[in-house]
Coordinates of N, CA, C and O in Angstrom, one line a residue:
X1 N 1.0 -0.8 0.1 CA 0.0 0.3 -0.5 C 1.4 1.3 -0.3 O 2.0 1.6 1.2
X2 N 0.6 2.3 -1.0 CA 1.1 3.5 -0.5 C 1.7 4.2 0.2 O 0.3 4.3 0.6
X3 N 2.4 4.6 0.8 CA 2.3 5.9 2.3 C 1.6 6.4 1.6 O 1.1 6.9 2.9
X4 N 1.1 7.6 0.9 CA 0.7 8.8 0.8 C -0.5 8.5 0.3 O -1.5 9.5 0.5
X5 N -0.8 7.2 0.1 CA -3.0 7.1 0.3 C -3.6 7.3 1.5 O -2.8 7.6 2.4
X6 N -4.6 7.8 1.1 CA -5.4 8.8 2.7 C -7.0 7.7 2.7 O -7.2 7.0 1.6
X7 N -6.9 7.6 3.6 CA -7.9 6.0 3.5 C -9.4 6.8 4.5 O -9.5 7.8 4.7
X8 N -10.4 6.2 4.0 CA -11.8 6.6 4.8 C -12.1 6.2 6.1 O -11.1 5.3 6.1
X9 N -12.5 7.0 6.7 CA -12.7 6.0 8.6 C -12.9 5.0 8.2 O -12.7 4.6 9.5
X10 N -13.6 4.3 7.6 CA -14.0 2.7 7.2 C -13.4 2.6 7.1 O -12.7 0.9 7.9
X11 N -12.7 2.3 5.9 CA -10.9 1.2 5.9 C -10.2 1.7 7.0 O -9.2 1.2 7.4
X12 N -9.5 2.2 7.8 CA -8.8 2.9 8.8 C -9.5 2.4 9.6 O -8.6 1.5 10.4
X13 N -10.6 2.2 10.6 CA -11.3 0.7 11.1 C -11.1 -0.3 10.8 O -10.1 -1.3 12.1
X14 N -11.5 -1.0 10.1 CA -10.7 -1.8 9.7 C -9.3 -2.2 9.8 O -8.7 -3.3 10.0
X15 N -8.5 -1.2 9.3 CA -6.8 -1.1 9.3 C -6.7 -1.2 10.6 O -6.1 -2.6 10.9
X16 N -6.8 -1.1 11.8 CA -6.9 -0.9 13.1 C -7.9 -1.8 13.5 O -7.5 -1.8 15.0
X17 N -8.7 -2.8 13.4 CA -9.3 -3.4 14.1 C -10.1 -2.7 14.9 O -10.9 -3.5 16.7
X18 N -11.3 -2.0 14.7 CA -11.8 -1.1 15.5 C -13.2 -0.9 14.6 O -13.0 -1.0 14.0
X19 N -13.8 -0.3 15.3 CA -15.3 0.3 14.9 C -14.9 1.9 14.1 O -14.2 2.8 15.2
X20 N -15.8 1.9 12.7 CA -15.9 2.9 12.9 C -15.5 4.3 13.4 O -15.3 5.4 13.8
X21 N -17.5 4.2 14.9 CA -16.8 5.6 15.7 C -16.2 5.1 15.9 O -15.9 6.4 17.3
X22 N -15.2 4.5 16.9 CA -13.7 4.6 17.9 C -13.6 6.0 16.9 O -12.4 6.8 17.1
X23 N -12.6 5.2 15.5 CA -12.1 6.0 14.7 C -12.0 7.8 14.9 O -11.7 8.3 14.8
X24 N -13.7 8.2 14.7 CA -14.7 8.6 14.3 C -14.1 10.0 15.9 O -13.5 11.5 15.9
X25 N -13.9 9.6 17.2 CA -14.0 9.9 18.4 C -12.8 10.1 18.8 O -12.3 11.0 19.2
X26 N -11.6 9.6 17.5 CA -10.1 9.3 18.4 C -9.8 11.1 17.1 O -8.4 11.3 17.3
X27 N -10.7 10.7 15.8 CA -10.1 12.1 15.1 C -10.7 13.8 15.3 O -10.2 14.0 15.8
X28 N -12.2 13.4 16.1 CA -12.5 14.9 16.7 C -11.8 14.6 18.4 O -11.5 16.2 18.8
X29 N -11.2 13.8 18.8 CA -10.6 14.0 20.1 C -8.5 14.5 19.7 O -8.2 15.0 20.5
X30 N -8.6 14.6 18.5 CA -7.3 15.3 17.8 C -6.3 14.4 17.9 O -4.8 14.2 18.2
X31 N -7.1 13.2 18.5 CA -5.6 12.0 19.1 C -5.5 11.2 17.4 O -3.5 10.9 17.0
X32 N -6.1 11.7 16.5 CA -5.2 10.7 14.7 C -6.1 12.0 14.6 O -6.9 12.3 13.5
X33 N -4.2 12.2 13.3 CA -4.3 13.5 12.2 C -5.9 13.4 11.6 O -5.8 11.9 10.4
X34 N -6.2 14.0 10.1 CA -7.2 13.6 8.9 C -7.3 15.2 8.6 O -6.5 15.7 9.0
X35 N -8.0 15.1 7.5 CA -8.3 16.2 6.6 C -9.5 15.3 5.6 O -9.6 14.7 6.3
X36 N -10.2 16.6 6.0 CA -11.3 16.7 5.2 C -12.0 16.8 3.6 O -11.3 17.5 3.2
X37 N -12.9 16.7 2.9 CA -13.2 16.7 1.1 C -14.0 16.8 1.7 O -14.7 15.9 1.4
X38 N -14.6 17.4 1.4 CA -16.5 17.9 1.0 C -16.6 18.0 2.9 O -16.3 18.2 3.4
X39 N -17.6 16.6 2.2 CA -17.7 16.7 3.8 C -17.4 15.1 4.7 O -17.7 14.7 5.6
X40 N -16.5 14.6 4.3 CA -15.9 13.3 4.5 C -14.2 13.4 4.9 O -13.5 14.6 4.7
X41 N -14.3 12.4 5.7 CA -13.3 12.8 6.6 C -11.7 11.8 6.1 O -12.4 10.7 5.9
X42 N -10.9 12.5 5.7 CA -9.2 11.0 5.0 C -8.4 11.2 6.2 O -7.6 11.8 6.7
X43 N -7.3 9.5 5.9 CA -6.6 10.2 7.1 C -5.0 9.3 6.2 O -5.7 8.5 5.4
X44 N -4.2 10.2 6.5 CA -3.2 8.9 5.8 C -2.6 8.1 6.1 O -2.7 7.8 8.0
X45 N -2.6 7.1 5.3 CA -1.7 5.3 5.7 C -0.5 6.4 6.6 O -0.6 5.8 7.7
X46 N -0.3 7.0 6.4 CA 1.6 7.0 7.4 C 0.9 7.5 8.8 O 1.0 7.1 9.8
X47 N 0.4 8.5 8.8 CA -0.3 8.8 9.9 C -1.0 7.8 11.1 O -0.5 7.3 11.9
X48 N -2.1 6.9 10.1 CA -2.7 6.0 10.5 C -1.9 4.9 11.0 O -1.9 4.0 12.5
X49 N -0.3 4.7 10.5 CA 0.3 3.8 11.0 C 1.2 4.2 12.0 O 1.3 3.3 13.0
X50 N 1.2 6.0 12.4 CA 2.2 5.9 13.5 C 1.6 6.0 14.6 O 1.6 6.1 15.7
X51 N -0.4 6.2 14.9 CA -1.7 5.9 15.7 C -1.3 4.9 15.7 O -1.0 4.5 17.4
X52 N -1.1 3.5 14.6 CA -1.1 2.2 15.4 C 0.0 2.4 16.5 O -0.4 1.3 17.6
X53 N 1.5 2.3 16.0 CA 1.9 2.4 17.1 C 2.6 2.4 18.3 O 2.8 2.4 19.3
X54 N 1.4 3.8 18.6 CA 1.2 4.6 19.4 C 0.4 4.6 20.5 O 0.2 3.9 21.8
X55 N -0.9 3.5 19.7 CA -1.5 2.3 20.5 C -1.2 1.1 20.9 O -1.8 1.4 22.0
X56 N 0.0 0.8 20.6 CA 0.2 -0.5 20.7 C 1.2 0.2 21.6 O 1.2 -1.0 23.0
X57 N 2.2 0.8 21.3 CA 3.4 1.3 23.5 C 2.3 1.4 24.3 O 2.8 0.8 24.9
X58 N 0.3 1.7 24.3 CA 0.1 2.2 25.6 C -0.7 0.8 25.8 O -0.7 0.6 27.0
X59 N -1.1 0.4 25.2 CA -1.3 -1.3 25.1 C -0.2 -2.0 26.1 O -0.3 -2.2 27.3
X60 N 0.6 -1.6 25.4 CA 2.5 -3.2 26.3 C 2.5 -2.3 27.7 O 2.2 -2.8 28.6
X61 N 2.4 -0.4 28.1 CA 2.4 -0.1 28.9 C 1.5 0.1 30.0 O 2.0 -1.3 30.6
X62 N 0.6 -0.5 29.4 CA -0.4 -1.4 30.0 C -0.5 -2.4 31.1 O -1.2 -2.8 31.7
X63 N -0.2 -2.9 30.1 CA -0.1 -4.5 30.6 C 1.3 -5.3 31.1 O 1.1 -5.9 32.5
X64 N 1.8 -4.2 31.1 CA 4.1 -4.3 32.1 C 2.9 -3.7 33.4 O 3.6 -4.3 34.2
X65 N 1.9 -2.4 34.0 CA 1.8 -2.5 34.5 C 0.9 -3.3 35.6 O 1.1 -3.1 36.8
X66 N -0.2 -4.2 34.6 CA -1.0 -5.4 35.4 C 0.5 -6.0 36.0 O -0.2 -7.3 36.9
X67 N 1.5 -6.6 35.0 CA 1.9 -7.4 35.1 C 2.9 -7.3 36.8 O 2.6 -8.4 37.1
X68 N 3.0 -5.6 37.0 CA 3.7 -6.0 37.9 C 2.9 -5.8 39.2 O 3.3 -6.1 40.4
X69 N 1.7 -5.9 39.0 CA 0.6 -5.4 40.4 C 0.8 -7.3 40.7 O 1.0 -8.0 40.4

Protein backbone atom coordinates (compact mmCIF):
# COMPACT_ATOMS: atom_id res chain seq x y z
CA UNK A 1 0.00 0.00 0.00
CA UNK A 2 1.54 3.36 -0.96
CA UNK A 3 2.47 5.51 2.02
CA UNK A 4 0.88 8.62 0.40
CA UNK A 5 -2.55 6.99 0.20
CA UNK A 6 -5.47 8.40 2.15
CA UNK A 7 -8.08 6.18 3.72
CA UNK A 8 -11.72 6.62 4.62
CA UNK A 9 -12.75 6.21 8.24
CA UNK A 10 -14.20 2.79 7.39
CA UNK A 11 -10.89 1.65 5.86
CA UNK A 12 -8.95 3.07 8.82
CA UNK A 13 -11.23 1.23 11.24
CA UNK A 14 -10.74 -2.03 9.35
CA UNK A 15 -6.95 -1.69 9.44
CA UNK A 16 -6.98 -0.91 13.17
CA UNK A 17 -9.59 -3.60 13.82
CA UNK A 18 -11.81 -1.13 15.67
CA UNK A 19 -15.23 0.37 14.99
CA UNK A 20 -15.79 3.36 12.72
CA UNK A 21 -17.31 5.37 15.61
CA UNK A 22 -14.09 4.78 17.58
CA UNK A 23 -12.03 6.17 14.68
CA UNK A 24 -14.33 9.21 14.50
CA UNK A 25 -13.93 9.74 18.26
CA UNK A 26 -10.14 9.59 17.97
CA UNK A 27 -10.21 12.05 15.05
CA UNK A 28 -12.48 14.48 16.91
CA UNK A 29 -10.31 14.30 20.03
CA UNK A 30 -7.24 15.20 17.96
CA UNK A 31 -5.41 11.93 18.57
CA UNK A 32 -5.66 10.84 14.91
CA UNK A 33 -4.77 13.44 12.27
CA UNK A 34 -7.07 13.79 9.29
CA UNK A 35 -8.23 16.16 6.60
CA UNK A 36 -11.67 16.92 5.28
CA UNK A 37 -12.57 16.34 1.64
CA UNK A 38 -15.95 17.97 1.37
CA UNK A 39 -17.86 16.39 4.23
CA UNK A 40 -15.68 13.25 4.31
CA UNK A 41 -12.74 12.64 6.63
CA UNK A 42 -9.57 11.18 5.15
CA UNK A 43 -6.69 9.73 7.15
CA UNK A 44 -3.22 9.50 5.65
CA UNK A 45 -1.87 5.93 5.71
CA UNK A 46 1.35 7.17 7.30
CA UNK A 47 -0.59 8.93 10.09
CA UNK A 48 -2.68 5.82 10.67
CA UNK A 49 0.42 3.64 11.05
CA UNK A 50 1.96 6.15 13.49
CA UNK A 51 -1.28 6.15 15.50
CA UNK A 52 -1.32 2.32 15.51
CA UNK A 53 2.27 2.18 16.81
CA UNK A 54 1.42 4.67 19.57
CA UNK A 55 -1.74 2.75 20.50
CA UNK A 56 0.26 -0.49 20.67
CA UNK A 57 2.89 1.19 22.88
CA UNK A 58 0.17 2.35 25.31
CA UNK A 59 -1.32 -1.17 25.38
CA UNK A 60 2.07 -2.70 26.15
CA UNK A 61 2.65 -0.23 28.98
CA UNK A 62 -0.76 -1.04 30.46
CA UNK A 63 -0.01 -4.76 30.30
CA UNK A 64 3.35 -4.22 32.00
CA UNK A 65 1.67 -2.25 34.80
CA UNK A 66 -0.86 -5.06 35.24
CA UNK A 67 1.93 -7.66 35.33
CA UNK A 68 3.80 -5.67 37.99
CA UNK A 69 0.81 -5.85 40.38
